PDB file of C-alpha atoms in Angstrom:
ATOM      1  CA  MET A   1     191.188  45.971 149.923  1.00 38.00           C
ATOM      2  CA  GLY A   2     192.119  49.339 148.232  1.00 37.00           C
ATOM      3  CA  LEU A   3     190.460  51.594 150.292  1.00 38.00           C
ATOM      4  CA  LEU A   4     191.545  55.165 150.867  1.00 37.00           C
ATOM      5  CA  PRO A   5     194.419  56.191 152.810  1.00 40.00           C
ATOM      6  CA  SER A   6     193.054  60.269 153.412  1.00 49.00           C
ATOM      7  CA  PHE A   7     189.933  61.287 155.370  1.00 51.00           C
ATOM      8  CA  PRO A   8     188.008  64.129 153.327  1.00 52.00           C
ATOM      9  CA  GLY A   9     186.896  66.502 155.577  1.00 54.00           C
ATOM     10  CA  ASN A  10     187.730  68.378 158.546  1.00 58.00           C
ATOM     11  CA  PRO A  11     186.398  66.066 161.812  1.00 53.00           C
ATOM     12  CA  ARG A  12     186.543  69.622 163.401  1.00 56.00           C
ATOM     13  CA  GLN A  13     183.291  70.126 161.519  1.00 61.00           C
ATOM     14  CA  GLY A  14     181.164  67.055 162.797  1.00 68.00           C
ATOM     15  CA  TRP A  15     182.658  64.216 160.368  1.00 73.00           C
ATOM     16  CA  GLN A  16     183.246  61.912 162.757  1.00 83.00           C
ATOM     17  CA  PHE A  17     182.902  58.838 160.903  1.00 87.00           C
ATOM     18  CA  GLN A  18     185.328  58.126 158.029  1.00 83.00           C
ATOM     19  CA  VAL A  19     183.989  55.227 155.534  1.00 86.00           C
ATOM     20  CA  ARG A  20     185.961  53.383 153.092  1.00 84.00           C
ATOM     21  CA  VAL A  21     184.086  51.418 150.740  1.00 83.00           C
ATOM     22  CA  SER A  22     186.099  49.220 148.385  1.00 77.00           C
ATOM     23  CA  GLY A  23     185.738  50.251 144.481  1.00 58.00           C
ATOM     24  CA  PHE A  24     184.950  54.036 145.321  1.00 63.00           C
ATOM     25  CA  ASP A  25     186.100  56.832 147.465  1.00 58.00           C
ATOM     26  CA  ALA A  26     185.743  57.333 150.439  1.00 74.00           C
ATOM     27  CA  ALA A  27     182.838  59.341 152.376  1.00 82.00           C
ATOM     28  CA  VAL A  28     182.219  60.785 155.717  1.00 84.00           C
ATOM     29  CA  PHE A  29     179.022  60.856 157.901  1.00 86.00           C
ATOM     30  CA  GLN A  30     178.389  62.354 161.226  1.00 87.00           C
ATOM     31  CA  LYS A  31     176.609  59.556 162.666  1.00 89.00           C
ATOM     32  CA  ALA A  32     176.790  55.948 162.316  1.00 92.00           C
ATOM     33  CA  THR A  33     174.535  53.261 163.502  1.00 93.00           C
ATOM     34  CA  ILE A  34     177.334  49.728 163.327  1.00 94.00           C
ATOM     35  CA  PRO A  35     175.042  46.082 162.753  1.00 94.00           C
ATOM     36  CA  GLU A  36     174.384  44.682 166.269  1.00 93.00           C
ATOM     37  CA  PRO A  37     175.040  41.280 166.492  1.00 93.00           C
ATOM     38  CA  GLU A  38     172.597  39.026 167.277  1.00 94.00           C
ATOM     39  CA  ILE A  39     173.069  34.843 168.289  1.00 95.00           C
ATOM     40  CA  GLU A  40     169.470  32.979 167.436  1.00 94.00           C
ATOM     41  CA  ILE A  41     168.992  30.330 170.089  1.00 94.00           C
ATOM     42  CA  ASP A  42     168.264  26.956 169.083  1.00 92.00           C
ATOM     43  CA  GLU A  43     166.352  24.393 171.773  1.00 92.00           C
ATOM     44  CA  PHE A  44     166.598  20.706 172.003  1.00 91.00           C
ATOM     45  CA  ASN A  45     163.640  19.061 174.258  1.00 89.00           C
ATOM     46  CA  PRO A  46     165.903  15.784 175.364  1.00 86.00           C
ATOM     47  CA  GLY A  47     163.160  12.994 176.363  1.00 86.00           C
ATOM     48  CA  GLY A  48     162.280  13.103 180.384  1.00 83.00           C
ATOM     49  CA  SER A  49     163.013  16.222 180.851  1.00 85.00           C
ATOM     50  CA  VAL A  50     161.183  19.403 182.323  1.00 88.00           C
ATOM     51  CA  LYS A  51     163.606  21.980 180.693  1.00 90.00           C
ATOM     52  CA  PRO A  52     164.998  22.722 177.243  1.00 90.00           C
ATOM     53  CA  GLU A  53     168.414  22.832 176.882  1.00 92.00           C
ATOM     54  CA  LYS A  54     169.582  25.954 174.882  1.00 92.00           C
ATOM     55  CA  TYR A  55     172.499  26.204 172.483  1.00 94.00           C
ATOM     56  CA  ALA A  56     174.115  28.855 169.963  1.00 94.00           C
ATOM     57  CA  GLY A  57     172.652  29.416 166.642  1.00 93.00           C
ATOM     58  CA  ARG A  58     173.180  31.143 163.659  1.00 93.00           C
ATOM     59  CA  ILE A  59     174.385  34.703 164.314  1.00 93.00           C
ATOM     60  CA  LYS A  60     173.180  37.496 162.482  1.00 93.00           C
ATOM     61  CA  PHE A  61     173.610  41.207 161.939  1.00 95.00           C
ATOM     62  CA  GLY A  62     171.368  44.224 161.460  1.00 94.00           C
ATOM     63  CA  ASP A  63     171.822  47.017 158.921  1.00 94.00           C
ATOM     64  CA  CYS A  64     174.374  50.124 159.466  1.00 94.00           C
ATOM     65  CA  THR A  65     172.857  53.521 159.115  1.00 93.00           C
ATOM     66  CA  LEU A  66     175.118  56.404 158.380  1.00 90.00           C
ATOM     67  CA  GLU A  67     173.410  59.701 158.627  1.00 88.00           C
ATOM     68  CA  LYS A  68     174.417  63.377 157.066  1.00 85.00           C
ATOM     69  CA  GLY A  69     177.248  61.981 154.658  1.00 80.00           C
ATOM     70  CA  MET A  70     179.258  63.653 151.719  1.00 77.00           C
ATOM     71  CA  PHE A  71     181.490  61.621 149.271  1.00 75.00           C
ATOM     72  CA  ALA A  72     185.141  62.615 148.930  1.00 71.00           C
ATOM     73  CA  ASP A  73     184.220  63.370 145.307  1.00 65.00           C
ATOM     74  CA  THR A  74     180.868  65.377 146.436  1.00 53.00           C
ATOM     75  CA  SER A  75     178.930  63.235 144.685  1.00 58.00           C
ATOM     76  CA  ASP A  76     175.370  61.811 145.778  1.00 61.00           C
ATOM     77  CA  ARG A  77     176.000  59.420 142.216  1.00 73.00           C
ATOM     78  CA  VAL A  78     178.061  57.590 143.872  1.00 74.00           C
ATOM     79  CA  ALA A  79     175.735  55.992 146.916  1.00 77.00           C
ATOM     80  CA  TRP A  80     173.173  56.006 143.234  1.00 78.00           C
ATOM     81  CA  ASN A  81     175.305  53.512 140.978  1.00 79.00           C
ATOM     82  CA  TRP A  82     176.003  51.511 144.067  1.00 80.00           C
ATOM     83  CA  LEU A  83     172.595  51.185 144.988  1.00 80.00           C
ATOM     84  CA  THR A  84     171.562  50.346 141.209  1.00 80.00           C
ATOM     85  CA  SER A  85     173.994  48.039 140.715  1.00 82.00           C
ATOM     86  CA  ALA A  86     171.870  45.809 143.144  1.00 82.00           C
ATOM     87  CA  VAL A  87     169.191  46.171 141.285  1.00 81.00           C
ATOM     88  CA  ASN A  88     168.495  48.026 137.898  1.00 75.00           C
ATOM     89  CA  THR A  89     165.500  50.928 138.550  1.00 69.00           C
ATOM     90  CA  LEU A  90     164.736  51.125 135.290  1.00 72.00           C
ATOM     91  CA  THR A  91     164.894  47.093 134.073  1.00 72.00           C
ATOM     92  CA  GLY A  92     164.114  45.543 137.685  1.00 69.00           C
ATOM     93  CA  ASN A  93     166.816  42.925 136.741  1.00 74.00           C
ATOM     94  CA  GLN A  94     169.199  42.345 139.728  1.00 79.00           C
ATOM     95  CA  GLY A  95     172.927  42.497 139.051  1.00 76.00           C
ATOM     96  CA  ALA A  96     175.322  39.794 140.317  1.00 78.00           C
ATOM     97  CA  PRO A  97     176.498  39.921 144.178  1.00 79.00           C
ATOM     98  CA  ALA A  98     180.116  40.171 142.890  1.00 80.00           C
ATOM     99  CA  SER A  99     179.111  43.462 141.350  1.00 79.00           C
ATOM    100  CA  TYR A 100     177.833  44.972 144.517  1.00 84.00           C
ATOM    101  CA  LYS A 101     178.881  43.319 147.523  1.00 90.00           C
ATOM    102  CA  ARG A 102     181.192  45.187 148.877  1.00 89.00           C
ATOM    103  CA  ASP A 103     183.627  45.415 152.580  1.00 92.00           C
ATOM    104  CA  VAL A 104     183.537  48.513 153.795  1.00 91.00           C
ATOM    105  CA  GLU A 105     185.320  50.169 156.584  1.00 92.00           C
ATOM    106  CA  ILE A 106     183.864  52.603 159.092  1.00 91.00           C
ATOM    107  CA  VAL A 107     186.716  54.311 161.297  1.00 90.00           C
ATOM    108  CA  HIS A 108     185.316  56.539 163.749  1.00 90.00           C
ATOM    109  CA  VAL A 109     187.504  59.376 164.520  1.00 86.00           C
ATOM    110  CA  ASN A 110     187.778  62.366 167.386  1.00 83.00           C
ATOM    111  CA  ARG A 111     187.600  65.964 166.819  1.00 78.00           C
ATOM    112  CA  VAL A 112     191.153  66.231 165.684  1.00 77.00           C
ATOM    113  CA  GLY A 113     191.312  63.099 163.483  1.00 77.00           C
ATOM    114  CA  VAL A 114     192.544  60.305 164.908  1.00 83.00           C
ATOM    115  CA  PRO A 115     191.133  56.605 164.893  1.00 88.00           C
ATOM    116  CA  ILE A 116     189.542  55.632 167.897  1.00 89.00           C
ATOM    117  CA  GLN A 117     187.650  52.531 166.500  1.00 92.00           C
ATOM    118  CA  THR A 118     187.713  50.412 163.553  1.00 93.00           C
ATOM    119  CA  TRP A 119     184.983  47.580 162.333  1.00 94.00           C
ATOM    120  CA  LEU A 120     184.538  45.954 159.212  1.00 94.00           C
ATOM    121  CA  LEU A 121     181.695  45.198 157.358  1.00 94.00           C
ATOM    122  CA  LYS A 122     182.265  42.257 154.623  1.00 94.00           C
ATOM    123  CA  GLY A 123     179.580  41.504 152.100  1.00 92.00           C
ATOM    124  CA  ALA A 124     177.458  44.998 152.486  1.00 92.00           C
ATOM    125  CA  PHE A 125     175.080  46.511 149.704  1.00 90.00           C
ATOM    126  CA  CYS A 126     173.930  49.518 149.642  1.00 87.00           C
ATOM    127  CA  SER A 127     169.864  48.588 150.221  1.00 87.00           C
ATOM    128  CA  LYS A 128     168.700  52.449 150.737  1.00 87.00           C
ATOM    129  CA  ILE A 129     169.424  56.147 150.369  1.00 83.00           C
ATOM    130  CA  SER A 130     167.813  59.587 151.578  1.00 83.00           C
ATOM    131  CA  TRP A 131     169.054  62.792 150.856  1.00 77.00           C
ATOM    132  CA  GLY A 132     166.230  64.653 152.705  1.00 68.00           C
ATOM    133  CA  ASP A 133     165.033  68.161 152.800  1.00 67.00           C
ATOM    134  CA  ASN A 134     167.020  69.655 149.632  1.00 61.00           C
ATOM    135  CA  GLU A 135     167.430  73.595 149.203  1.00 62.00           C
ATOM    136  CA  GLY A 136     167.516  75.465 145.844  1.00 60.00           C
ATOM    137  CA  GLY A 137     170.119  77.906 147.444  1.00 59.00           C
ATOM    138  CA  SER A 138     172.613  74.903 148.804  1.00 56.00           C
ATOM    139  CA  SER A 139     175.548  73.589 146.970  1.00 52.00           C
ATOM    140  CA  GLU A 140     176.228  71.045 149.897  1.00 58.00           C
ATOM    141  CA  HIS A 141     175.584  67.032 148.053  1.00 56.00           C
ATOM    142  CA  ILE A 142     174.329  65.635 151.454  1.00 70.00           C
ATOM    143  CA  VAL A 143     173.067  62.046 151.713  1.00 72.00           C
ATOM    144  CA  GLU A 144     170.694  62.306 154.911  1.00 80.00           C
ATOM    145  CA  THR A 145     170.732  58.268 155.382  1.00 85.00           C
ATOM    146  CA  LEU A 146     172.852  55.357 153.719  1.00 86.00           C
ATOM    147  CA  THR A 147     171.486  52.403 154.573  1.00 91.00           C
ATOM    148  CA  LEU A 148     173.996  49.012 154.292  1.00 92.00           C
ATOM    149  CA  THR A 149     172.792  45.432 154.455  1.00 93.00           C
ATOM    150  CA  VAL A 150     176.061  43.269 155.645  1.00 94.00           C
ATOM    151  CA  GLU A 151     176.818  39.546 156.440  1.00 93.00           C
ATOM    152  CA  ASP A 152     179.121  39.964 158.583  1.00 94.00           C
ATOM    153  CA  VAL A 153     180.999  42.588 160.975  1.00 94.00           C
ATOM    154  CA  GLU A 154     184.575  42.588 162.425  1.00 93.00           C
ATOM    155  CA  VAL A 155     185.896  44.777 164.879  1.00 93.00           C
ATOM    156  CA  LEU A 156     189.837  45.599 163.910  1.00 90.00           C
TER     157      LEU A 156
END
Protein backbone atom coordinates (compact mmCIF):
# COMPACT_ATOMS: atom_id res chain seq x y z
CA MET A 1 0.00 0.00 0.00
CA GLY A 2 2.99 2.34 0.30
CA LEU A 3 2.22 3.37 3.86
CA LEU A 4 4.72 5.08 6.11
CA PRO A 5 6.48 2.83 8.63
CA SER A 6 7.34 5.60 11.13
CA PHE A 7 5.20 7.11 13.88
CA PRO A 8 5.29 10.92 13.63
CA GLY A 9 4.78 12.10 17.17
CA ASN A 10 5.31 11.04 20.73
CA PRO A 11 2.52 8.71 21.94
CA ARG A 12 3.16 9.88 25.51
CA GLN A 13 1.75 13.27 24.44
CA GLY A 14 -1.66 11.74 23.73
CA TRP A 15 -1.22 10.81 20.06
CA GLN A 16 -2.83 7.37 20.42
CA PHE A 17 -3.90 6.78 16.81
CA GLN A 18 -1.48 6.60 13.93
CA VAL A 19 -3.24 7.19 10.61
CA ARG A 20 -1.54 6.08 7.42
CA VAL A 21 -3.13 7.09 4.14
CA SER A 22 -1.95 5.77 0.80
CA GLY A 23 -0.88 8.78 -1.19
CA PHE A 24 0.32 11.15 1.55
CA ASP A 25 2.22 11.32 4.80
CA ALA A 26 0.95 9.83 8.03
CA ALA A 27 -0.87 11.74 10.73
CA VAL A 28 -1.52 11.27 14.42
CA PHE A 29 -4.78 11.80 16.27
CA GLN A 30 -5.80 11.73 19.91
CA LYS A 31 -9.23 10.16 19.34
CA ALA A 32 -10.73 7.90 16.66
CA THR A 33 -14.24 6.60 16.11
CA ILE A 34 -13.98 3.44 14.02
CA PRO A 35 -16.87 2.91 11.55
CA GLU A 36 -19.55 0.60 12.90
CA PRO A 37 -20.65 -2.26 10.65
CA GLU A 38 -24.39 -2.76 10.33
CA ILE A 39 -26.24 -5.48 8.43
CA GLU A 40 -29.57 -4.52 6.95
CA ILE A 41 -32.34 -7.04 7.56
CA ASP A 42 -34.36 -8.42 4.64
CA GLU A 43 -37.77 -9.91 5.42
CA PHE A 44 -39.68 -12.45 3.39
CA ASN A 45 -43.35 -13.16 4.09
CA PRO A 46 -44.14 -16.68 2.79
CA GLY A 47 -47.75 -17.45 1.94
CA GLY A 48 -49.73 -18.94 4.84
CA SER A 49 -47.20 -17.85 7.48
CA VAL A 50 -47.99 -15.37 10.25
CA LYS A 51 -44.30 -14.62 10.89
CA PRO A 52 -41.81 -13.14 8.43
CA GLU A 53 -38.54 -14.95 7.72
CA LYS A 54 -35.53 -12.73 8.26
CA TYR A 55 -32.28 -12.84 6.33
CA ALA A 56 -29.04 -10.90 6.41
CA GLY A 57 -29.03 -8.19 3.75
CA ARG A 58 -26.40 -5.67 2.71
CA ILE A 59 -23.70 -4.52 5.08
CA LYS A 60 -22.97 -0.84 5.49
CA PHE A 61 -20.42 1.12 7.50
CA GLY A 62 -20.73 4.43 9.29
CA ASP A 63 -18.19 7.24 9.01
CA CYS A 64 -14.81 7.33 10.71
CA THR A 65 -14.21 10.41 12.85
CA LEU A 66 -10.67 11.38 13.82
CA GLU A 67 -10.24 14.13 16.41
CA LYS A 68 -7.39 16.43 17.44
CA GLY A 69 -4.87 15.49 14.80
CA MET A 70 -1.63 16.65 13.31
CA PHE A 71 -0.10 15.61 10.00
CA ALA A 72 3.52 14.47 9.77
CA ASP A 73 4.52 17.51 7.75
CA THR A 74 2.57 19.75 10.22
CA SER A 75 0.38 21.09 7.40
CA ASP A 76 -3.41 21.19 7.31
CA ARG A 77 -3.13 21.51 3.53
CA VAL A 78 -2.87 17.72 3.17
CA ALA A 79 -6.44 17.21 4.45
CA TRP A 80 -7.74 20.16 2.40
CA ASN A 81 -6.18 18.80 -0.80
CA TRP A 82 -7.75 15.39 -0.15
CA LEU A 83 -11.18 16.94 0.42
CA THR A 84 -11.00 19.08 -2.72
CA SER A 85 -9.87 16.13 -4.84
CA ALA A 86 -13.39 14.72 -4.32
CA VAL A 87 -15.19 18.00 -5.07
CA ASN A 88 -13.36 21.13 -6.20
CA THR A 89 -14.64 23.99 -4.04
CA LEU A 90 -13.83 26.61 -6.70
CA THR A 91 -15.47 24.98 -9.73
CA GLY A 92 -17.95 22.58 -8.11
CA ASN A 93 -16.66 19.75 -10.30
CA GLN A 94 -16.40 16.26 -8.86
CA GLY A 95 -13.18 14.32 -9.10
CA ALA A 96 -12.83 10.78 -10.38
CA PRO A 97 -13.20 8.21 -7.56
CA ALA A 98 -9.77 6.80 -8.40
CA SER A 99 -8.24 10.19 -7.51
CA TYR A 100 -9.78 10.59 -4.05
CA LYS A 101 -10.65 7.11 -2.69
CA ARG A 102 -7.79 5.70 -0.68
CA ASP A 103 -7.04 2.90 1.73
CA VAL A 104 -6.45 4.15 5.27
CA GLU A 105 -4.79 2.25 8.07
CA ILE A 106 -5.60 3.27 11.65
CA VAL A 107 -3.24 1.88 14.27
CA HIS A 108 -4.15 2.24 17.94
CA VAL A 109 -0.96 2.41 19.98
CA ASN A 110 -0.34 2.35 23.71
CA ARG A 111 1.56 5.03 25.65
CA VAL A 112 4.95 3.70 24.56
CA GLY A 113 4.07 3.35 20.88
CA VAL A 114 3.37 -0.39 20.72
CA PRO A 115 0.47 -1.23 18.35
CA ILE A 116 -2.65 -2.59 20.06
CA GLN A 117 -5.16 -2.86 17.19
CA THR A 118 -5.17 -2.04 13.47
CA TRP A 119 -8.10 -1.32 11.14
CA LEU A 120 -7.98 -1.00 7.36
CA LEU A 121 -10.58 1.37 5.91
CA LYS A 122 -11.05 0.61 2.22
CA GLY A 123 -12.28 3.12 -0.33
CA ALA A 124 -12.12 5.97 2.19
CA PHE A 125 -12.32 9.63 1.34
CA CYS A 126 -12.29 12.85 3.33
CA SER A 127 -15.87 14.16 3.55
CA LYS A 128 -15.51 16.82 6.28
CA ILE A 129 -12.79 18.87 8.00
CA SER A 130 -13.16 21.00 11.11
CA TRP A 131 -10.29 23.15 12.33
CA GLY A 132 -12.04 24.27 15.52
CA ASP A 133 -10.95 27.42 17.32
CA ASN A 134 -7.63 28.92 16.26
CA GLU A 135 -5.48 31.13 18.44
CA GLY A 136 -3.23 33.83 17.04
CA GLY A 137 -0.27 33.00 19.29
CA SER A 138 -0.32 29.26 18.59
CA SER A 139 2.11 27.68 16.14
CA GLU A 140 0.28 24.34 16.11
CA HIS A 141 -1.41 23.17 12.93
CA ILE A 142 -4.08 20.89 14.35
CA VAL A 143 -7.15 19.53 12.62
CA GLU A 144 -9.91 19.39 15.22
CA THR A 145 -12.05 16.81 13.36
CA LEU A 146 -11.50 14.84 10.15
CA THR A 147 -14.43 12.75 8.90
CA LEU A 148 -13.81 9.87 6.52
CA THR A 149 -16.54 8.09 4.58
CA VAL A 150 -15.65 4.44 3.94
CA GLU A 151 -16.82 1.54 1.78
CA ASP A 152 -15.41 -1.35 3.81
CA VAL A 153 -13.58 -2.01 7.07
CA GLU A 154 -11.19 -4.85 7.82
CA VAL A 155 -9.76 -5.66 11.27
CA LEU A 156 -6.11 -6.67 10.89
